[in-house]
mmCIF file of C-alpha atoms and ligand atoms in Angstrom:
data_model
loop_
_atom_site.group_PDB
_atom_site.id
_atom_site.type_symbol
_atom_site.label_atom_id
_atom_site.label_comp_id
_atom_site.label_asym_id
_atom_site.label_seq_id
_atom_site.Cartn_x
_atom_site.Cartn_y
_atom_site.Cartn_z
ATOM 1 C CA UNK A 16 -30.726 -0.020 -1.007
ATOM 2 C CA UNK A 17 -28.228 1.379 -3.285
ATOM 3 C CA UNK A 18 -24.822 0.087 -4.545
ATOM 4 C CA UNK A 19 -21.342 0.690 -3.146
ATOM 5 C CA UNK A 20 -19.743 3.614 -5.125
ATOM 6 C CA UNK A 21 -16.696 4.351 -2.819
ATOM 7 C CA UNK A 22 -13.437 2.136 -2.144
ATOM 8 C CA UNK A 23 -10.501 2.734 -0.363
ATOM 9 C CA UNK A 24 -6.851 1.732 -0.388
ATOM 10 C CA UNK A 25 -5.055 1.755 2.700
ATOM 11 C CA UNK A 26 -1.297 0.661 2.797
ATOM 12 C CA UNK A 27 1.509 -0.396 5.254
ATOM 13 C CA UNK A 28 4.311 2.321 4.605
ATOM 14 C CA UNK A 29 6.991 -0.230 3.248
ATOM 15 C CA UNK A 30 10.780 0.003 3.206
ATOM 16 C CA UNK A 31 12.274 -2.644 1.168
ATOM 17 C CA UNK A 32 15.899 -3.897 0.542
ATOM 18 C CA UNK A 33 19.040 -5.906 1.605
ATOM 19 C CA UNK A 34 20.043 -4.818 5.002
ATOM 20 C CA UNK A 35 16.953 -2.715 5.653
ATOM 21 C CA UNK A 36 16.155 -4.742 8.862
ATOM 22 C CA UNK A 37 19.166 -2.667 10.311
ATOM 23 C CA UNK A 38 16.948 0.365 10.266
ATOM 24 C CA UNK A 39 14.385 -1.187 12.809
ATOM 25 C CA UNK A 40 15.805 1.041 15.728
ATOM 26 C CA UNK A 41 15.520 4.027 13.624
ATOM 27 C CA UNK A 42 11.831 3.340 12.435
ATOM 28 C CA UNK A 43 10.719 2.797 15.930
ATOM 29 C CA UNK A 44 12.429 5.906 17.133
ATOM 30 C CA UNK A 45 10.574 8.011 14.491
ATOM 31 C CA UNK A 46 7.150 6.340 15.845
ATOM 32 C CA UNK A 47 8.325 7.588 19.305
ATOM 33 C CA UNK A 48 8.441 4.037 20.709
ATOM 34 C CA UNK A 49 10.856 4.297 24.018
ATOM 35 C CA UNK A 50 10.332 0.357 24.897
ATOM 36 C CA UNK A 51 9.229 -2.265 22.676
ATOM 37 C CA UNK A 52 8.157 -5.899 23.071
ATOM 38 C CA UNK A 53 9.774 -7.889 19.982
ATOM 39 C CA UNK A 54 7.572 -11.051 18.969
ATOM 40 C CA UNK A 55 9.537 -13.658 17.513
ATOM 41 C CA UNK A 56 9.733 -17.470 17.114
ATOM 42 C CA UNK A 57 12.276 -19.867 18.162
ATOM 43 C CA UNK A 58 12.900 -20.793 14.577
ATOM 44 C CA UNK A 59 13.918 -17.171 13.819
ATOM 45 C CA UNK A 60 15.888 -16.941 17.046
ATOM 46 C CA UNK A 61 17.729 -20.157 15.714
ATOM 47 C CA UNK A 62 18.735 -18.361 12.562
ATOM 48 C CA UNK A 63 20.199 -15.650 14.264
ATOM 49 C CA UNK A 64 17.882 -12.776 13.188
ATOM 50 C CA UNK A 65 16.196 -12.204 16.394
ATOM 51 C CA UNK A 66 19.280 -11.202 18.012
ATOM 52 C CA UNK A 67 20.250 -8.861 14.956
ATOM 53 C CA UNK A 68 17.293 -6.951 14.985
ATOM 54 C CA UNK A 69 17.205 -6.523 18.795
ATOM 55 C CA UNK A 70 20.744 -5.271 18.540
ATOM 56 C CA UNK A 71 19.716 -2.942 15.972
ATOM 57 C CA UNK A 72 16.943 -1.575 18.037
ATOM 58 C CA UNK A 73 19.067 -1.206 21.164
ATOM 59 C CA UNK A 74 21.619 0.591 19.299
ATOM 60 C CA UNK A 75 18.845 3.521 18.871
ATOM 61 C CA UNK A 76 18.668 3.804 22.676
ATOM 62 C CA UNK A 77 15.258 1.921 22.752
ATOM 63 C CA UNK A 78 14.579 -0.746 25.573
ATOM 64 C CA UNK A 79 13.202 -3.948 24.102
ATOM 65 C CA UNK A 80 12.211 -7.309 25.750
ATOM 66 C CA UNK A 81 11.916 -10.373 23.180
ATOM 67 C CA UNK A 82 9.108 -12.604 23.512
ATOM 68 C CA UNK A 83 10.084 -15.586 21.172
ATOM 69 C CA UNK A 84 7.091 -18.154 21.800
ATOM 70 C CA UNK A 85 5.174 -17.178 18.728
ATOM 71 C CA UNK A 86 3.785 -20.514 17.622
ATOM 72 C CA UNK A 87 3.275 -21.245 13.783
ATOM 73 C CA UNK A 88 -0.662 -21.522 13.369
ATOM 74 C CA UNK A 89 -1.471 -19.460 16.627
ATOM 75 C CA UNK A 90 -4.318 -20.482 18.724
ATOM 76 C CA UNK A 91 -6.482 -18.096 21.108
ATOM 77 C CA UNK A 92 -4.323 -19.767 23.835
ATOM 78 C CA UNK A 93 -0.772 -18.732 22.245
ATOM 79 C CA UNK A 94 -1.976 -15.048 21.690
ATOM 80 C CA UNK A 95 -3.233 -15.093 25.193
ATOM 81 C CA UNK A 96 0.233 -15.851 26.289
ATOM 82 C CA UNK A 97 1.742 -13.258 24.293
ATOM 83 C CA UNK A 98 -0.752 -10.748 25.321
ATOM 84 C CA UNK A 99 -0.389 -11.038 29.183
ATOM 85 C CA UNK A 100 3.551 -10.524 28.573
ATOM 86 C CA UNK A 101 2.421 -7.460 26.646
ATOM 87 C CA UNK A 102 -0.068 -6.071 29.317
ATOM 88 C CA UNK A 103 2.658 -6.807 31.907
ATOM 89 C CA UNK A 104 5.623 -5.312 30.184
ATOM 90 C CA UNK A 105 4.204 -1.558 29.693
ATOM 91 C CA UNK A 106 5.637 -1.217 26.265
ATOM 92 C CA UNK A 107 4.880 1.470 24.022
ATOM 93 C CA UNK A 108 5.653 -0.161 20.718
ATOM 94 C CA UNK A 109 5.788 -3.475 19.318
ATOM 95 C CA UNK A 110 7.680 -5.379 16.686
ATOM 96 C CA UNK A 111 6.626 -8.562 14.975
ATOM 97 C CA UNK A 112 9.436 -10.400 13.378
ATOM 98 C CA UNK A 113 8.895 -13.867 11.837
ATOM 99 C CA UNK A 114 6.530 -15.199 9.570
ATOM 100 C CA UNK A 115 2.724 -14.300 9.607
ATOM 101 C CA UNK A 116 2.456 -16.094 12.954
ATOM 102 C CA UNK A 117 4.538 -13.866 14.637
ATOM 103 C CA UNK A 118 3.529 -10.734 13.210
ATOM 104 C CA UNK A 119 -0.049 -11.534 13.933
ATOM 105 C CA UNK A 120 0.896 -12.363 17.533
ATOM 106 C CA UNK A 121 2.489 -8.872 17.613
ATOM 107 C CA UNK A 122 -0.634 -7.361 16.215
ATOM 108 C CA UNK A 123 -3.125 -9.127 18.963
ATOM 109 C CA UNK A 124 -0.221 -8.297 21.856
ATOM 110 C CA UNK A 125 -0.885 -4.716 20.855
ATOM 111 C CA UNK A 126 -4.447 -4.835 20.575
ATOM 112 C CA UNK A 127 -4.810 -6.292 24.228
ATOM 113 C CA UNK A 128 -2.011 -4.090 25.583
ATOM 114 C CA UNK A 129 -3.750 -0.955 24.613
ATOM 115 C CA UNK A 130 -7.756 -1.715 24.695
ATOM 116 C CA UNK A 131 -7.630 -4.528 27.377
ATOM 117 C CA UNK A 132 -10.412 -7.411 27.141
ATOM 118 C CA UNK A 133 -10.471 -10.926 25.903
ATOM 119 C CA UNK A 134 -9.139 -12.231 22.585
ATOM 120 C CA UNK A 135 -12.139 -13.873 21.914
ATOM 121 C CA UNK A 136 -14.185 -10.645 22.122
ATOM 122 C CA UNK A 137 -12.455 -9.380 19.028
ATOM 123 C CA UNK A 138 -12.596 -12.409 16.965
ATOM 124 C CA UNK A 139 -14.791 -12.216 14.088
ATOM 125 C CA UNK A 140 -18.377 -13.226 14.201
ATOM 126 C CA UNK A 141 -19.949 -15.975 14.402
ATOM 127 C CA UNK A 142 -16.996 -17.365 16.112
ATOM 128 C CA UNK A 143 -16.177 -14.399 18.415
ATOM 129 C CA UNK A 144 -17.961 -11.160 19.289
ATOM 130 C CA UNK A 145 -16.370 -8.956 16.521
ATOM 131 C CA UNK A 146 -15.566 -6.356 18.974
ATOM 132 C CA UNK A 147 -14.145 -3.194 17.418
ATOM 133 C CA UNK A 148 -11.001 -1.538 18.904
ATOM 134 C CA UNK A 149 -12.217 1.944 19.791
ATOM 135 C CA UNK A 150 -9.062 4.059 18.830
ATOM 136 C CA UNK A 151 -5.826 3.329 17.166
ATOM 137 C CA UNK A 152 -3.180 0.819 18.840
ATOM 138 C CA UNK A 153 0.404 1.571 19.836
ATOM 139 C CA UNK A 154 2.728 1.724 16.835
ATOM 140 C CA UNK A 155 3.832 -1.912 15.448
ATOM 141 C CA UNK A 156 6.692 -2.342 13.152
ATOM 142 C CA UNK A 157 6.494 -5.516 11.150
ATOM 143 C CA UNK A 158 9.672 -7.539 9.746
ATOM 144 C CA UNK A 159 8.508 -10.771 7.644
ATOM 145 C CA UNK A 160 11.021 -13.379 7.596
ATOM 146 C CA UNK A 161 9.415 -15.423 5.165
ATOM 147 C CA UNK A 162 8.219 -14.590 1.541
ATOM 148 C CA UNK A 163 4.652 -15.217 1.920
ATOM 149 C CA UNK A 164 1.970 -14.336 4.461
ATOM 150 C CA UNK A 165 1.919 -10.556 3.531
ATOM 151 C CA UNK A 166 0.960 -9.968 7.207
ATOM 152 C CA UNK A 167 2.944 -6.619 7.429
ATOM 153 C CA UNK A 168 0.362 -5.063 5.076
ATOM 154 C CA UNK A 169 -2.771 -6.517 6.159
ATOM 155 C CA UNK A 170 -5.666 -5.587 8.937
ATOM 156 C CA UNK A 171 -5.894 -9.390 10.033
ATOM 157 C CA UNK A 172 -4.439 -11.603 12.705
ATOM 158 C CA UNK A 173 -5.592 -15.301 12.058
ATOM 159 C CA UNK A 174 -5.742 -17.924 15.090
ATOM 160 C CA UNK A 175 -7.035 -21.505 15.168
ATOM 161 C CA UNK A 176 -9.905 -22.581 17.363
ATOM 162 C CA UNK A 177 -9.275 -26.079 18.092
ATOM 163 C CA UNK A 178 -12.430 -26.492 20.268
ATOM 164 C CA UNK A 179 -14.433 -25.424 17.458
ATOM 165 C CA UNK A 180 -12.277 -26.964 15.055
ATOM 166 C CA UNK A 181 -12.212 -23.709 12.994
ATOM 167 C CA UNK A 182 -9.492 -21.131 11.793
ATOM 168 C CA UNK A 183 -10.553 -17.452 11.918
ATOM 169 C CA UNK A 184 -9.297 -14.007 12.700
ATOM 170 C CA UNK A 185 -9.374 -10.701 14.126
ATOM 171 C CA UNK A 186 -9.840 -8.204 11.822
ATOM 172 C CA UNK A 187 -9.565 -4.390 11.935
ATOM 173 C CA UNK A 188 -7.885 -1.348 10.194
ATOM 174 C CA UNK A 189 -6.163 -0.588 13.585
ATOM 175 C CA UNK A 190 -4.339 -4.052 13.269
ATOM 176 C CA UNK A 191 -2.761 -2.751 10.208
ATOM 177 C CA UNK A 192 1.326 -2.619 11.142
ATOM 178 C CA UNK A 193 2.649 1.437 10.858
ATOM 179 C CA UNK A 194 5.909 0.178 9.023
ATOM 180 C CA UNK A 195 7.027 -2.628 7.358
ATOM 181 C CA UNK A 196 10.667 -3.348 6.935
ATOM 182 C CA UNK A 197 10.869 -6.240 3.986
ATOM 183 C CA UNK A 198 14.603 -7.369 3.802
ATOM 184 C CA UNK A 199 15.440 -10.112 1.511
ATOM 185 C CA UNK A 200 18.500 -11.046 3.322
ATOM 186 C CA UNK A 201 16.356 -12.590 6.130
ATOM 187 C CA UNK A 202 15.177 -15.380 3.794
ATOM 188 C CA UNK A 203 18.558 -16.823 3.087
ATOM 189 C CA UNK A 204 18.316 -19.544 5.347
ATOM 190 C CA UNK A 205 14.421 -20.558 4.647
ATOM 191 C CA UNK A 206 13.975 -24.152 3.751
ATOM 192 C CA UNK A 207 12.565 -24.668 0.320
ATOM 193 C CA UNK A 208 9.382 -26.171 1.656
ATOM 194 C CA UNK A 209 8.510 -22.886 3.536
ATOM 195 C CA UNK A 210 9.401 -20.891 0.532
ATOM 196 C CA UNK A 211 6.956 -23.108 -1.961
ATOM 197 C CA UNK A 212 4.182 -22.860 0.717
ATOM 198 C CA UNK A 213 4.537 -19.184 1.181
ATOM 199 C CA UNK A 214 5.037 -18.512 -2.414
ATOM 200 C CA UNK A 215 1.782 -20.210 -3.350
ATOM 201 C CA UNK A 216 -0.112 -18.477 -0.572
ATOM 202 C CA UNK A 217 0.932 -15.204 -2.366
ATOM 203 C CA UNK A 218 -0.374 -16.394 -5.563
ATOM 204 C CA UNK A 219 -3.698 -17.111 -4.084
ATOM 205 C CA UNK A 220 -3.914 -13.689 -2.266
ATOM 206 C CA UNK A 221 -3.270 -12.304 -5.638
ATOM 207 C CA UNK A 222 -5.365 -14.560 -7.981
ATOM 208 C CA UNK A 223 -8.436 -14.322 -5.210
ATOM 209 C CA UNK A 224 -8.362 -10.751 -4.749
ATOM 210 C CA UNK A 225 -8.120 -10.156 -8.700
ATOM 211 C CA UNK A 226 -10.967 -12.488 -9.359
ATOM 212 C CA UNK A 227 -13.027 -11.214 -6.193
ATOM 213 C CA UNK A 228 -16.411 -9.840 -7.125
ATOM 214 C CA UNK A 229 -16.010 -6.260 -7.924
ATOM 215 C CA UNK A 230 -16.607 -3.568 -4.954
ATOM 216 C CA UNK A 231 -19.311 -1.884 -6.661
ATOM 217 C CA UNK A 232 -21.527 -5.138 -6.541
ATOM 218 C CA UNK A 233 -21.737 -4.859 -2.705
ATOM 219 C CA UNK A 234 -24.687 -2.754 -0.944
ATOM 220 C CA UNK A 235 -23.613 0.695 0.273
ATOM 221 C CA UNK A 236 -23.078 0.591 3.938
ATOM 222 C CA UNK A 237 -25.367 2.591 6.091
ATOM 223 C CA UNK A 238 -21.967 4.285 7.697
ATOM 224 C CA UNK A 239 -18.545 4.414 6.890
ATOM 225 C CA UNK A 240 -17.854 2.397 9.858
ATOM 226 C CA UNK A 241 -19.803 -0.572 8.383
ATOM 227 C CA UNK A 242 -17.577 -0.744 5.220
ATOM 228 C CA UNK A 243 -15.892 -4.069 5.284
ATOM 229 C CA UNK A 244 -11.989 -4.250 5.326
ATOM 230 C CA UNK A 245 -12.470 -6.935 2.162
ATOM 231 C CA UNK A 246 -14.524 -4.615 -0.369
ATOM 232 C CA UNK A 247 -14.083 -6.843 -3.034
ATOM 233 C CA UNK A 248 -12.064 -5.959 -6.506
ATOM 234 C CA UNK A 249 -11.123 -2.137 -6.898
ATOM 235 C CA UNK A 250 -9.264 -0.567 -9.727
ATOM 236 C CA UNK A 251 -6.394 -0.024 -7.236
ATOM 237 C CA UNK A 252 -6.267 -3.608 -5.765
ATOM 238 C CA UNK A 253 -5.905 -4.976 -9.048
ATOM 239 C CA UNK A 254 -2.920 -3.200 -10.009
ATOM 240 C CA UNK A 255 -0.898 -4.783 -6.716
ATOM 241 C CA UNK A 256 -2.695 -8.098 -7.054
ATOM 242 C CA UNK A 257 -1.618 -8.232 -10.862
ATOM 243 C CA UNK A 258 2.221 -7.268 -10.293
ATOM 244 C CA UNK A 259 2.278 -10.186 -7.533
ATOM 245 C CA UNK A 260 1.022 -12.806 -10.109
ATOM 246 C CA UNK A 261 3.465 -12.009 -12.288
ATOM 247 C CA UNK A 262 6.182 -11.892 -9.927
ATOM 248 C CA UNK A 263 4.888 -15.414 -8.627
ATOM 249 C CA UNK A 264 4.701 -16.868 -11.918
ATOM 250 C CA UNK A 265 8.427 -15.647 -12.571
ATOM 251 C CA UNK A 266 10.139 -16.112 -9.781
ATOM 252 C CA UNK A 267 8.604 -18.617 -7.227
ATOM 253 C CA UNK A 268 10.212 -22.005 -9.024
ATOM 254 C CA UNK A 269 13.857 -20.329 -8.625
ATOM 255 C CA UNK A 270 13.151 -19.161 -4.856
ATOM 256 C CA UNK A 271 12.098 -22.519 -4.098
ATOM 257 C CA UNK A 272 15.379 -23.579 -5.602
ATOM 258 C CA UNK A 273 17.331 -21.494 -3.144
ATOM 259 C CA UNK A 274 17.914 -18.376 -5.651
ATOM 260 C CA UNK A 275 18.639 -15.639 -3.224
ATOM 261 C CA UNK A 276 17.752 -12.850 -5.805
ATOM 262 C CA UNK A 277 14.425 -14.701 -6.641
ATOM 263 C CA UNK A 278 13.411 -14.873 -2.764
ATOM 264 C CA UNK A 279 13.830 -11.094 -2.604
ATOM 265 C CA UNK A 280 11.419 -10.770 -5.664
ATOM 266 C CA UNK A 281 8.905 -13.274 -3.850
ATOM 267 C CA UNK A 282 9.336 -11.200 -0.614
ATOM 268 C CA UNK A 283 8.323 -7.914 -2.500
ATOM 269 C CA UNK A 284 5.428 -10.068 -4.277
ATOM 270 C CA UNK A 285 4.206 -11.072 -0.644
ATOM 271 C CA UNK A 286 3.732 -7.271 0.305
ATOM 272 C CA UNK A 287 2.362 -6.498 -3.157
ATOM 273 C CA UNK A 288 -0.271 -9.210 -2.834
ATOM 274 C CA UNK A 289 -0.624 -8.214 0.807
ATOM 275 C CA UNK A 290 -1.751 -4.458 -0.118
ATOM 276 C CA UNK A 291 -4.025 -6.001 -2.886
ATOM 277 C CA UNK A 292 -5.962 -8.557 -1.010
ATOM 278 C CA UNK A 293 -5.734 -6.172 2.089
ATOM 279 C CA UNK A 294 -8.033 -3.748 0.170
ATOM 280 C CA UNK A 295 -10.105 -6.695 -2.059
ATOM 281 C CA UNK A 296 -10.077 -9.838 0.187
ATOM 282 C CA UNK A 297 -9.619 -13.382 -0.295
ATOM 283 C CA UNK A 298 -12.553 -15.936 -1.130
ATOM 284 C CA UNK A 299 -13.021 -19.551 -1.558
ATOM 285 C CA UNK A 300 -9.548 -21.177 -1.495
ATOM 286 C CA UNK A 301 -8.856 -19.298 1.926
ATOM 287 C CA UNK A 302 -12.437 -20.134 3.091
ATOM 288 C CA UNK A 303 -11.770 -23.888 2.562
ATOM 289 C CA UNK A 304 -8.012 -23.534 3.871
ATOM 290 C CA UNK A 305 -9.282 -22.482 7.192
ATOM 291 C CA UNK A 306 -11.047 -25.850 8.150
ATOM 292 C CA UNK A 307 -8.396 -27.776 6.222
ATOM 293 C CA UNK A 308 -5.810 -26.202 8.517
ATOM 294 C CA UNK A 309 -8.166 -26.701 11.555
ATOM 295 C CA UNK A 310 -10.230 -29.748 11.361
ATOM 296 C CA UNK A 311 -7.386 -32.590 11.992
ATOM 297 C CA UNK A 312 -3.914 -32.128 13.256
ATOM 298 C CA UNK A 313 -2.138 -35.268 11.787
ATOM 299 C CA UNK A 314 -0.246 -33.857 9.021
ATOM 300 C CA UNK A 315 3.487 -33.271 9.911
ATOM 301 C CA UNK A 316 4.927 -30.869 6.808
ATOM 302 C CA UNK A 317 8.637 -31.217 5.551
ATOM 303 C CA UNK A 318 10.928 -28.295 6.319
ATOM 304 C CA UNK A 319 8.796 -27.015 9.571
ATOM 305 C CA UNK A 320 9.183 -27.386 13.234
ATOM 306 C CA UNK A 321 8.126 -30.863 14.193
ATOM 307 C CA UNK A 322 6.645 -29.683 17.424
ATOM 308 C CA UNK A 323 3.102 -30.407 16.549
ATOM 309 C CA UNK A 324 1.414 -31.691 13.415
ATOM 310 C CA UNK A 325 -0.302 -28.817 11.141
ATOM 311 C CA UNK A 326 -0.794 -27.758 7.528
ATOM 312 C CA UNK A 327 1.027 -25.020 6.440
ATOM 313 C CA UNK A 328 -1.425 -22.247 5.440
ATOM 314 C CA UNK A 329 -0.040 -21.691 1.796
ATOM 315 C CA UNK A 330 -0.635 -25.920 1.010
ATOM 316 C CA UNK A 331 -4.017 -25.500 2.897
ATOM 317 C CA UNK A 332 -4.884 -22.584 0.579
ATOM 318 C CA UNK A 333 -3.548 -23.789 -2.849
ATOM 319 C CA UNK A 334 -4.822 -27.346 -2.550
ATOM 320 C CA UNK A 335 -8.558 -26.183 -3.589
ATOM 321 C CA UNK A 336 -7.588 -23.205 -5.664
ATOM 322 C CA UNK A 337 -7.614 -25.046 -8.783
ATOM 323 C CA UNK A 338 -11.186 -26.506 -8.457
ATOM 324 C CA UNK A 339 -12.466 -23.058 -7.035
ATOM 325 C CA UNK A 340 -11.356 -21.282 -9.899
ATOM 326 C CA UNK A 341 -12.947 -23.792 -12.330
ATOM 327 C CA UNK A 342 -16.224 -23.140 -10.302
ATOM 328 C CA UNK A 343 -15.909 -19.260 -10.389
ATOM 329 C CA UNK A 344 -14.793 -19.338 -14.164
ATOM 330 C CA UNK A 345 -18.323 -18.067 -15.626
ATOM 331 C CA UNK A 346 -18.743 -15.426 -13.295
ATOM 332 C CA UNK A 347 -16.007 -13.323 -15.364
ATOM 333 C CA UNK A 348 -13.885 -15.438 -17.778
ATOM 334 C CA UNK A 349 -11.675 -12.555 -19.109
ATOM 335 C CA UNK A 350 -10.325 -12.131 -15.533
ATOM 336 C CA UNK A 351 -9.476 -15.761 -14.998
ATOM 337 C CA UNK A 352 -7.536 -15.547 -18.443
ATOM 338 C CA UNK A 353 -5.569 -12.859 -17.190
ATOM 339 C CA UNK A 354 -4.520 -14.410 -14.055
ATOM 340 C CA UNK A 355 -3.471 -17.519 -15.796
ATOM 341 C CA UNK A 356 -1.656 -15.260 -18.271
ATOM 342 C CA UNK A 357 0.215 -13.166 -15.841
ATOM 343 C CA UNK A 358 1.305 -16.473 -14.112
ATOM 344 C CA UNK A 359 2.737 -18.189 -17.287
ATOM 345 C CA UNK A 360 3.595 -15.131 -19.139
ATOM 346 C CA UNK A 361 1.608 -16.156 -22.256
ATOM 347 C CA UNK A 362 -1.638 -15.753 -23.722
ATOM 348 C CA UNK A 363 -4.372 -17.918 -21.819
ATOM 349 C CA UNK A 364 -7.830 -18.904 -22.873
ATOM 350 C CA UNK A 365 -10.450 -21.156 -21.678
ATOM 351 C CA UNK A 366 -11.663 -22.723 -18.336
ATOM 352 C CA UNK A 367 -8.755 -24.986 -17.530
ATOM 353 C CA UNK A 368 -6.013 -22.491 -18.401
ATOM 354 C CA UNK A 369 -5.739 -21.111 -14.824
ATOM 355 C CA UNK A 370 -6.253 -24.390 -13.168
ATOM 356 C CA UNK A 371 -3.852 -26.170 -15.320
ATOM 357 C CA UNK A 372 -1.276 -23.076 -14.479
ATOM 358 C CA UNK A 373 -1.601 -23.685 -11.048
ATOM 359 C CA UNK A 374 -1.149 -27.396 -11.017
ATOM 360 C CA UNK A 375 1.727 -27.121 -13.047
ATOM 361 C CA UNK A 376 3.262 -24.511 -10.390
ATOM 362 C CA UNK A 377 2.365 -26.801 -7.366
ATOM 363 C CA UNK A 378 4.208 -29.630 -9.366
ATOM 364 C CA UNK A 379 7.252 -27.713 -9.977
ATOM 365 C CA UNK A 380 7.543 -26.393 -6.308
ATOM 366 C CA UNK A 381 6.668 -29.825 -4.764
ATOM 367 C CA UNK A 382 3.278 -28.924 -2.969
ATOM 368 C CA UNK A 383 0.780 -31.341 -2.017
ATOM 369 C CA UNK A 384 -1.723 -31.814 -5.295
ATOM 370 C CA UNK A 385 -4.953 -32.247 -3.043
ATOM 371 C CA UNK A 386 -6.611 -32.691 0.499
ATOM 372 C CA UNK A 387 -5.968 -36.166 0.239
ATOM 373 C CA UNK A 388 -2.343 -35.736 0.593
ATOM 374 C CA UNK A 389 -2.924 -33.650 3.867
ATOM 375 C CA UNK A 390 -4.979 -36.429 5.489
ATOM 376 C CA UNK A 391 -8.504 -36.009 4.425
ATOM 377 C CA UNK A 392 -10.964 -38.488 2.637
ATOM 378 C CA UNK A 393 -14.359 -38.246 1.038
ATOM 379 C CA UNK A 394 -15.648 -38.968 4.424
ATOM 380 C CA UNK A 395 -14.530 -35.553 5.775
ATOM 381 C CA UNK A 396 -16.037 -33.356 3.224
ATOM 382 C CA UNK A 397 -19.085 -32.318 5.115
ATOM 383 C CA UNK A 398 -17.129 -31.389 8.095
ATOM 384 C CA UNK A 399 -15.086 -29.252 5.901
ATOM 385 C CA UNK A 400 -17.839 -27.824 4.217
ATOM 386 C CA UNK A 401 -19.455 -26.887 7.421
ATOM 387 C CA UNK A 402 -16.200 -25.013 8.297
ATOM 388 C CA UNK A 403 -15.891 -23.270 5.260
ATOM 389 C CA UNK A 404 -19.293 -21.972 5.491
ATOM 390 C CA UNK A 405 -18.298 -20.388 8.645
ATOM 391 C CA UNK A 406 -16.221 -17.816 6.723
ATOM 392 C CA UNK A 407 -19.015 -15.725 5.437
ATOM 393 C CA UNK A 408 -16.539 -12.695 5.723
ATOM 394 C CA UNK A 409 -14.728 -14.194 2.903
ATOM 395 C CA UNK A 410 -17.274 -16.084 0.743
ATOM 396 C CA UNK A 411 -19.393 -12.986 0.219
ATOM 397 C CA UNK A 412 -16.801 -11.682 -2.240
ATOM 398 C CA UNK A 413 -16.613 -14.544 -4.398
ATOM 399 C CA UNK A 414 -17.564 -14.036 -7.846
ATOM 400 C CA UNK A 415 -19.918 -16.621 -7.701
ATOM 401 C CA UNK A 416 -22.293 -17.678 -4.815
ATOM 402 C CA UNK A 417 -20.792 -20.691 -2.922
ATOM 403 C CA UNK A 418 -23.202 -22.594 -1.169
ATOM 404 C CA UNK A 419 -22.864 -25.901 0.748
ATOM 405 C CA UNK A 420 -23.214 -28.101 -2.456
ATOM 406 C CA UNK A 421 -20.985 -25.884 -4.592
ATOM 407 C CA UNK A 422 -18.099 -26.069 -2.041
ATOM 408 C CA UNK A 423 -18.492 -29.553 -1.335
ATOM 409 C CA UNK A 424 -18.175 -30.237 -5.115
ATOM 410 C CA UNK A 425 -14.913 -28.106 -4.877
ATOM 411 C CA UNK A 426 -13.537 -30.070 -1.987
ATOM 412 C CA UNK A 427 -14.302 -33.494 -3.514
ATOM 413 C CA UNK A 428 -12.525 -32.238 -7.090
ATOM 414 C CA UNK A 429 -9.802 -31.466 -4.724
ATOM 415 C CA UNK A 430 -9.220 -34.662 -3.237
HETATM 416 FE FE1 LIG B 161 -3.092 -16.552 2.846
#
């Protein structure tokens, strides 16, 4: 079988700047939308943001109905509730307004409203059936209100499957929003803990995609449709990921401390990283993050709604990153040095450079320093490994093959 020689870059058209959310109606009109479902969550409603955007949409003469029950860390059930609303509503366009969960909920609502079927049919195998949508969805406008998920730029919707104690996703290029509006003024009221978790997620997106194995190390697909959304690092994804790392290192600490301008830069970094990892993919820390978030629901994070215990996504990702990048170091030391150097703004060398840069940043922004703080002990490692191994879609682009023993060692080192 021959090696892959082709790579792609698809990016969501992006509109960035303070006040840009006021263009929501104009953008929907441009996309031909006359009746929109606006997906949001209770926190975004309470901050007054949902009303502002709804008014901006109505001012363009577009009908809009708000569905504001998007849940942080969505499940198939919460997706299904939104999808049922979408099917009943007869909408010809969708808006995801909020964190990654609201935007992902809008993606799935659009998918089911356009093509029907059950959510689990579309979920990535082996958890679901991996059904592919046959044609593009209805227009989707994404308006993030956090500085982290990059969901406005990606082709995935992540969900928690509590029955199987795993988090996984639906991923297809048609899920990518048709337009993103990134407005830094929407992040002003975000709690510091949320900014920290989101920002660490951004840094992992960028670091994992930059360190992913090169696209050219994959086998060529039999047909273009079989080319995976996560291709491995490409010369173009590197550009986006590197810039996001530079901004993350420079602005995350100030953003957590409440600096509005730094929050704006982190929002931009989230979108840049979203484009980078949307093409290249993420691997070991994200593969471990899904069982870390999915296996136990005991941790109650500060700064988040206290309606159900959960591990915020960014925290679940960052906790294994130092050990994961120590494991991958030998695959390409130069790339690990480069990531450390982009984060710190200084020359970096050696196996500890990147893990050290990450732990310093985690400490500075008050992140949990390991999976022990999230409620896990040595006795949970086997179950976590089992969950991480289900994320083959991610693990295949790790620069070094990570089997059960390797993942166990990474998780033990992350206790
Ligand atoms: Fe992430």
